[in-house]
Amino acid sequence: MRRLIVLFLVSLLLISFCGKKNDQQTTEEIFEKAVPVNVEVVNEQTINLAITVSGEVVPFYKVTIFPKAGGLVVKEFAKSGERVKKDQVLAEVKQDIPGMEYANVKIKATTSGVITRDIVNVGDRVNVQTPAYEISKLNPIDVRLDVPERYFSEISKGMEITLLLDAFPGESFSGKIREISPVIDSRSRMLSVKVAVNNSAGRLRPGMFARAKLTVGSRSGLVVPLDAIIKSGVERFVYAIRQNRARLISVETGEFLDSMVEVTGDLKSGDQIVVMGQNMLSDATLVKIIEEK
């Protein structure tokens, strides 16, 4: 009997202690102020895998013009940068045939385009093997890209390509692959690809440096807004909402998709993550969701 009384008293003490502890926790939660935050939902979507390759703007094609006879250049009618038409006279050559007089030989354009090199000048002596002019077609114009060999199977003629040029910051140009080299460079292991681009405004010039993003595959992944990412040195974090509290989750970023970024970590599709108000949070902070997108 005495033993039962002792056990009963011990039980009462334990119940009293637990009650006080729970009351203390409840009081703390009541007086803890929730931090207002905006959240967005983690989404799963198909992510296109892209690589960036570089290259340069080159003529769609170019031809070299040679005199049809040797002699002295006595007249010149066209200079570099001028647009010419097929059969237009570019220069005249007085033939070197002693004791005989011949009409001057005309050097004519064999195609329409822009003179990108005028090699001869009045007073120069030329022969049938002397390059006189170089004429290039600049509309459309090509961008020649070097693509790593391992992505050969991912490209095809007609594929649409977005191009960025250093000469035009903030702008992009679109084109389509029109030619894929039949051989791969044995040293660089690169494949040469030509992308045709409309150049009716004449802004793109041969020699300009270009970059392009090529889609080389796809995968399913989780994406979050860039605004959700917290940077700390080389590490990246997000705040995920778990039971009304912000939990600091370590993530790794992958592909960037405009205002979104691919992430991997302790997240799943449908999770709520904080996109505004992170500067007022620490791990396990009580939060109040103001807006969810």
Short mmCIF file of C-alpha atoms in Angstrom, two decimals:
data_model
loop_
_atom_site.label_atom_id
_atom_site.label_comp_id
_atom_site.label_asym_id
_atom_site.label_seq_id
_atom_site.Cartn_x
_atom_site.Cartn_y
_atom_site.Cartn_z
CA MET A 1 0.00 0.00 0.00
CA ARG A 2 2.76 2.36 0.93
CA ARG A 3 4.48 1.54 -2.35
CA LEU A 4 1.33 2.43 -4.32
CA ILE A 5 1.08 5.78 -2.56
CA VAL A 6 4.69 6.60 -3.49
CA LEU A 7 4.08 5.70 -7.14
CA PHE A 8 0.95 7.86 -7.18
CA LEU A 9 2.83 10.88 -5.82
CA VAL A 10 5.64 10.44 -8.36
CA SER A 11 3.09 10.32 -11.18
CA LEU A 12 1.50 13.54 -9.98
CA LEU A 13 4.89 15.26 -9.94
CA LEU A 14 5.66 14.12 -13.52
CA ILE A 15 2.28 15.29 -14.80
CA SER A 16 2.75 18.64 -13.10
CA PHE A 17 6.24 19.05 -14.61
CA CYS A 18 5.13 18.16 -18.14
CA GLY A 19 2.18 20.51 -17.85
CA LYS A 20 4.40 23.42 -16.88
CA LYS A 21 6.78 22.62 -19.76
CA ASN A 22 3.95 22.52 -22.30
CA ASP A 23 2.54 25.75 -20.91
CA GLN A 24 5.97 27.33 -21.29
CA GLN A 25 6.26 26.15 -24.94
CA THR A 26 2.77 27.39 -25.72
CA THR A 27 3.57 30.77 -24.19
CA GLU A 28 6.79 31.02 -26.20
CA GLU A 29 4.96 30.23 -29.45
CA ILE A 30 2.28 32.80 -28.66
CA PHE A 31 4.80 35.57 -28.14
CA GLU A 32 7.08 34.55 -31.09
CA LYS A 33 6.42 36.98 -33.93
CA ALA A 34 5.95 35.43 -37.36
CA VAL A 35 7.99 36.98 -40.18
CA PRO A 36 5.94 37.88 -43.29
CA VAL A 37 7.27 36.31 -46.51
CA ASN A 38 6.32 35.79 -50.14
CA VAL A 39 6.67 32.28 -51.49
CA GLU A 40 6.59 30.40 -54.77
CA VAL A 41 6.16 26.72 -55.47
CA VAL A 42 8.97 24.45 -56.66
CA ASN A 43 8.10 23.13 -60.12
CA GLU A 44 9.28 20.10 -62.06
CA GLN A 45 9.72 20.68 -65.77
CA THR A 46 11.67 19.60 -68.84
CA ILE A 47 15.03 21.35 -68.97
CA ASN A 48 16.83 21.80 -72.26
CA LEU A 49 20.55 21.18 -71.91
CA ALA A 50 22.58 23.76 -73.79
CA ILE A 51 26.23 24.43 -74.55
CA THR A 52 27.82 27.71 -75.62
CA VAL A 53 30.07 27.62 -78.68
CA SER A 54 32.00 30.41 -80.35
CA GLY A 55 32.77 31.39 -83.90
CA GLU A 56 32.90 34.30 -86.30
CA VAL A 57 30.89 35.98 -89.01
CA VAL A 58 31.99 35.00 -92.53
CA PRO A 59 30.65 35.74 -96.02
CA PHE A 60 27.89 33.49 -97.33
CA TYR A 61 30.33 32.91 -100.16
CA LYS A 62 33.19 34.81 -101.78
CA VAL A 63 34.89 34.72 -105.16
CA THR A 64 38.24 36.03 -106.35
CA ILE A 65 38.37 37.94 -109.63
CA PHE A 66 41.39 37.55 -111.98
CA PRO A 67 42.30 39.56 -115.13
CA LYS A 68 41.74 37.79 -118.44
CA ALA A 69 45.02 39.16 -119.80
CA GLY A 70 48.29 40.50 -118.45
CA GLY A 71 49.31 44.13 -118.63
CA LEU A 72 49.18 47.48 -116.85
CA VAL A 73 46.17 48.54 -114.78
CA VAL A 74 45.18 51.90 -116.28
CA LYS A 75 41.68 52.46 -114.87
CA GLU A 76 39.91 51.47 -111.68
CA PHE A 77 36.17 51.88 -111.13
CA ALA A 78 35.43 50.13 -107.83
CA LYS A 79 36.87 50.06 -104.34
CA SER A 80 36.53 47.91 -101.22
CA GLY A 81 33.14 48.21 -99.51
CA GLU A 82 31.22 49.03 -102.69
CA ARG A 83 28.28 46.93 -103.80
CA VAL A 84 28.59 45.67 -107.38
CA LYS A 85 26.50 43.68 -109.83
CA LYS A 86 27.45 40.76 -111.99
CA ASP A 87 29.34 41.84 -115.18
CA GLN A 88 29.99 45.33 -113.78
CA VAL A 89 33.39 46.67 -114.94
CA LEU A 90 35.79 47.01 -112.02
CA ALA A 91 39.03 47.99 -113.81
CA GLU A 92 40.79 48.09 -117.19
CA VAL A 93 44.13 46.61 -118.17
CA LYS A 94 46.32 47.75 -121.08
CA GLN A 95 47.82 44.63 -122.62
CA ASP A 96 51.59 44.18 -122.85
CA ILE A 97 52.00 43.12 -126.48
CA PRO A 98 54.90 44.99 -128.15
CA GLY A 99 54.17 46.54 -131.54
CA MET A 100 50.45 45.93 -131.39
CA GLU A 101 47.51 47.92 -130.08
CA TYR A 102 44.59 46.18 -128.43
CA ALA A 103 41.54 47.48 -126.67
CA ASN A 104 41.90 47.55 -122.93
CA VAL A 105 40.89 44.33 -121.22
CA LYS A 106 38.04 44.84 -118.78
CA ILE A 107 38.09 43.18 -115.36
CA LYS A 108 34.43 42.37 -114.61
CA ALA A 109 32.55 41.14 -111.55
CA THR A 110 31.61 37.50 -112.01
CA THR A 111 28.91 37.73 -109.32
CA SER A 112 26.87 40.32 -107.46
CA GLY A 113 27.94 41.26 -103.95
CA VAL A 114 30.21 43.54 -101.95
CA ILE A 115 33.88 44.11 -102.73
CA THR A 116 35.67 42.93 -99.60
CA ARG A 117 39.18 43.31 -101.08
CA ASP A 118 40.45 45.50 -103.91
CA ILE A 119 43.92 44.11 -104.48
CA VAL A 120 45.10 45.95 -107.58
CA ASN A 121 45.62 49.67 -108.13
CA VAL A 122 46.24 51.88 -111.15
CA GLY A 123 49.87 51.42 -112.22
CA ASP A 124 50.12 47.81 -111.08
CA ARG A 125 51.26 45.16 -113.53
CA VAL A 126 49.12 42.05 -113.52
CA ASN A 127 48.83 38.71 -115.25
CA VAL A 128 46.10 36.10 -115.47
CA GLN A 129 47.16 34.63 -112.12
CA THR A 130 47.11 37.94 -110.23
CA PRO A 131 44.14 38.26 -107.82
CA ALA A 132 42.44 41.59 -108.55
CA TYR A 133 39.28 41.70 -106.39
CA GLU A 134 37.40 39.65 -103.84
CA ILE A 135 33.61 39.84 -103.96
CA SER A 136 31.50 38.48 -101.12
CA LYS A 137 27.80 37.77 -100.65
CA LEU A 138 26.84 39.32 -97.30
CA ASN A 139 23.07 38.84 -97.29
CA PRO A 140 22.32 36.34 -96.03
CA ILE A 141 25.56 36.06 -94.12
CA ASP A 142 27.09 33.08 -92.34
CA VAL A 143 28.27 32.57 -88.80
CA ARG A 144 30.82 29.76 -88.68
CA LEU A 145 30.76 27.91 -85.36
CA ASP A 146 33.12 25.30 -83.91
CA VAL A 147 31.14 22.50 -82.25
CA PRO A 148 32.82 19.79 -80.10
CA GLU A 149 32.84 16.39 -81.77
CA ARG A 150 30.82 14.71 -79.00
CA TYR A 151 27.76 16.81 -79.89
CA PHE A 152 27.78 15.80 -83.56
CA SER A 153 24.63 13.69 -83.20
CA GLU A 154 22.73 16.57 -81.58
CA ILE A 155 22.90 19.00 -84.52
CA SER A 156 21.20 18.92 -87.89
CA LYS A 157 20.56 21.11 -90.92
CA GLY A 158 17.68 23.51 -90.40
CA MET A 159 18.14 23.68 -86.62
CA GLU A 160 17.34 27.16 -85.30
CA ILE A 161 20.20 28.89 -83.50
CA THR A 162 20.26 32.04 -81.34
CA LEU A 163 23.43 34.10 -81.76
CA LEU A 164 25.06 36.77 -79.62
CA LEU A 165 27.66 39.17 -81.02
CA ASP A 166 30.10 41.22 -78.97
CA ALA A 167 29.56 44.09 -81.41
CA PHE A 168 25.88 44.33 -80.38
CA PRO A 169 25.60 43.91 -76.57
CA GLY A 170 22.13 42.97 -75.36
CA GLU A 171 20.92 41.93 -78.81
CA SER A 172 20.41 38.48 -80.27
CA PHE A 173 20.19 37.25 -83.85
CA SER A 174 18.49 34.11 -85.12
CA GLY A 175 19.60 31.82 -87.89
CA LYS A 176 19.45 28.24 -89.13
CA ILE A 177 22.18 25.69 -89.67
CA ARG A 178 22.68 25.41 -93.42
CA GLU A 179 25.92 23.46 -93.63
CA ILE A 180 27.72 20.90 -91.47
CA SER A 181 31.29 20.03 -92.36
CA PRO A 182 31.71 16.41 -93.53
CA VAL A 183 35.00 16.15 -91.62
CA ILE A 184 36.15 16.79 -88.05
CA ASP A 185 39.38 18.64 -87.35
CA SER A 186 41.84 15.96 -86.19
CA ARG A 187 43.66 18.35 -83.86
CA SER A 188 40.91 20.35 -82.19
CA ARG A 189 38.23 17.61 -82.47
CA MET A 190 35.86 20.34 -83.58
CA LEU A 191 33.17 20.27 -86.23
CA SER A 192 32.64 23.36 -88.40
CA VAL A 193 29.01 24.45 -88.74
CA LYS A 194 27.64 27.35 -90.80
CA VAL A 195 24.54 29.23 -89.67
CA ALA A 196 22.76 31.45 -92.22
CA VAL A 197 21.53 34.78 -90.82
CA ASN A 198 19.43 37.48 -92.48
CA ASN A 199 21.63 40.56 -92.94
CA SER A 200 19.41 42.84 -95.00
CA ALA A 201 20.34 45.79 -92.77
CA GLY A 202 24.02 45.13 -93.39
CA ARG A 203 24.93 45.29 -89.68
CA LEU A 204 26.82 42.01 -89.50
CA ARG A 205 30.34 42.19 -90.91
CA PRO A 206 32.85 39.42 -91.65
CA GLY A 207 35.26 38.90 -88.79
CA MET A 208 32.84 39.76 -85.96
CA PHE A 209 33.06 37.42 -82.96
CA ALA A 210 29.93 35.40 -82.24
CA ARG A 211 28.59 33.02 -79.59
CA ALA A 212 25.71 30.60 -79.85
CA LYS A 213 23.73 28.39 -77.50
CA LEU A 214 23.05 24.91 -78.84
CA THR A 215 20.46 22.59 -77.30
CA VAL A 216 22.12 19.19 -76.94
CA GLY A 217 19.54 17.24 -74.94
CA SER A 218 16.92 17.51 -72.21
CA ARG A 219 16.03 16.15 -68.78
CA SER A 220 13.38 16.55 -66.10
CA GLY A 221 14.37 18.68 -63.12
CA LEU A 222 13.23 21.01 -60.35
CA VAL A 223 13.31 24.75 -60.99
CA VAL A 224 12.98 27.73 -58.66
CA PRO A 225 13.05 31.51 -59.20
CA LEU A 226 16.49 33.10 -59.12
CA ASP A 227 15.14 35.39 -56.37
CA ALA A 228 14.91 32.38 -54.06
CA ILE A 229 18.64 31.60 -54.19
CA ILE A 230 20.80 32.75 -51.28
CA LYS A 231 24.54 32.93 -51.95
CA SER A 232 27.15 32.33 -49.27
CA GLY A 233 30.61 32.05 -50.79
CA VAL A 234 30.50 29.10 -53.16
CA GLU A 235 27.44 27.62 -51.43
CA ARG A 236 23.80 28.14 -52.41
CA PHE A 237 20.70 27.90 -50.20
CA VAL A 238 16.93 28.38 -50.25
CA TYR A 239 14.39 28.74 -47.45
CA ALA A 240 11.69 26.07 -47.69
CA ILE A 241 8.52 26.31 -45.60
CA ARG A 242 8.10 23.33 -43.30
CA GLN A 243 5.28 23.41 -40.69
CA ASN A 244 5.05 27.23 -40.80
CA ARG A 245 8.79 27.61 -40.31
CA ALA A 246 11.55 28.57 -42.73
CA ARG A 247 14.11 25.82 -43.10
CA LEU A 248 17.48 26.63 -44.65
CA ILE A 249 18.12 24.05 -47.39
CA SER A 250 21.45 23.60 -49.17
CA VAL A 251 21.08 23.27 -52.95
CA GLU A 252 23.20 22.98 -56.06
CA THR A 253 22.27 24.99 -59.14
CA GLY A 254 22.22 23.63 -62.67
CA GLU A 255 20.87 25.09 -65.91
CA PHE A 256 19.68 28.71 -65.95
CA LEU A 257 16.32 29.35 -67.64
CA ASP A 258 15.68 33.08 -67.92
CA SER A 259 14.41 34.05 -64.43
CA MET A 260 14.48 30.44 -63.17
CA VAL A 261 17.27 28.04 -62.25
CA GLU A 262 17.48 24.29 -61.91
CA VAL A 263 18.25 23.04 -58.38
CA THR A 264 19.02 19.76 -56.66
CA GLY A 265 18.78 19.20 -52.90
CA ASP A 266 16.26 18.29 -50.20
CA LEU A 267 13.33 19.65 -52.21
CA LYS A 268 10.41 18.20 -54.12
CA SER A 269 7.85 19.50 -56.58
CA GLY A 270 5.18 21.50 -54.76
CA ASP A 271 7.41 22.68 -51.91
CA GLN A 272 6.98 26.31 -50.93
CA ILE A 273 10.15 28.41 -50.99
CA VAL A 274 10.69 31.99 -49.89
CA VAL A 275 11.29 34.54 -52.66
CA MET A 276 10.94 37.72 -50.60
CA GLY A 277 11.84 38.32 -46.97
CA GLN A 278 14.89 36.03 -46.72
CA ASN A 279 17.00 38.77 -45.12
CA MET A 280 14.80 38.60 -42.00
CA LEU A 281 15.05 34.82 -41.64
CA SER A 282 17.26 32.24 -40.02
CA ASP A 283 16.80 28.50 -39.83
CA ALA A 284 13.52 27.54 -38.06
CA THR A 285 12.10 31.10 -38.04
CA LEU A 286 8.30 31.19 -37.70
CA VAL A 287 6.81 32.71 -40.87
CA LYS A 288 3.52 34.04 -42.17
CA ILE A 289 2.87 33.68 -45.90
CA ILE A 290 1.67 36.97 -47.36
CA GLU A 291 1.59 35.98 -51.02
CA GLU A 292 1.99 32.73 -52.93
CA LYS A 293 2.54 32.58 -56.67
#
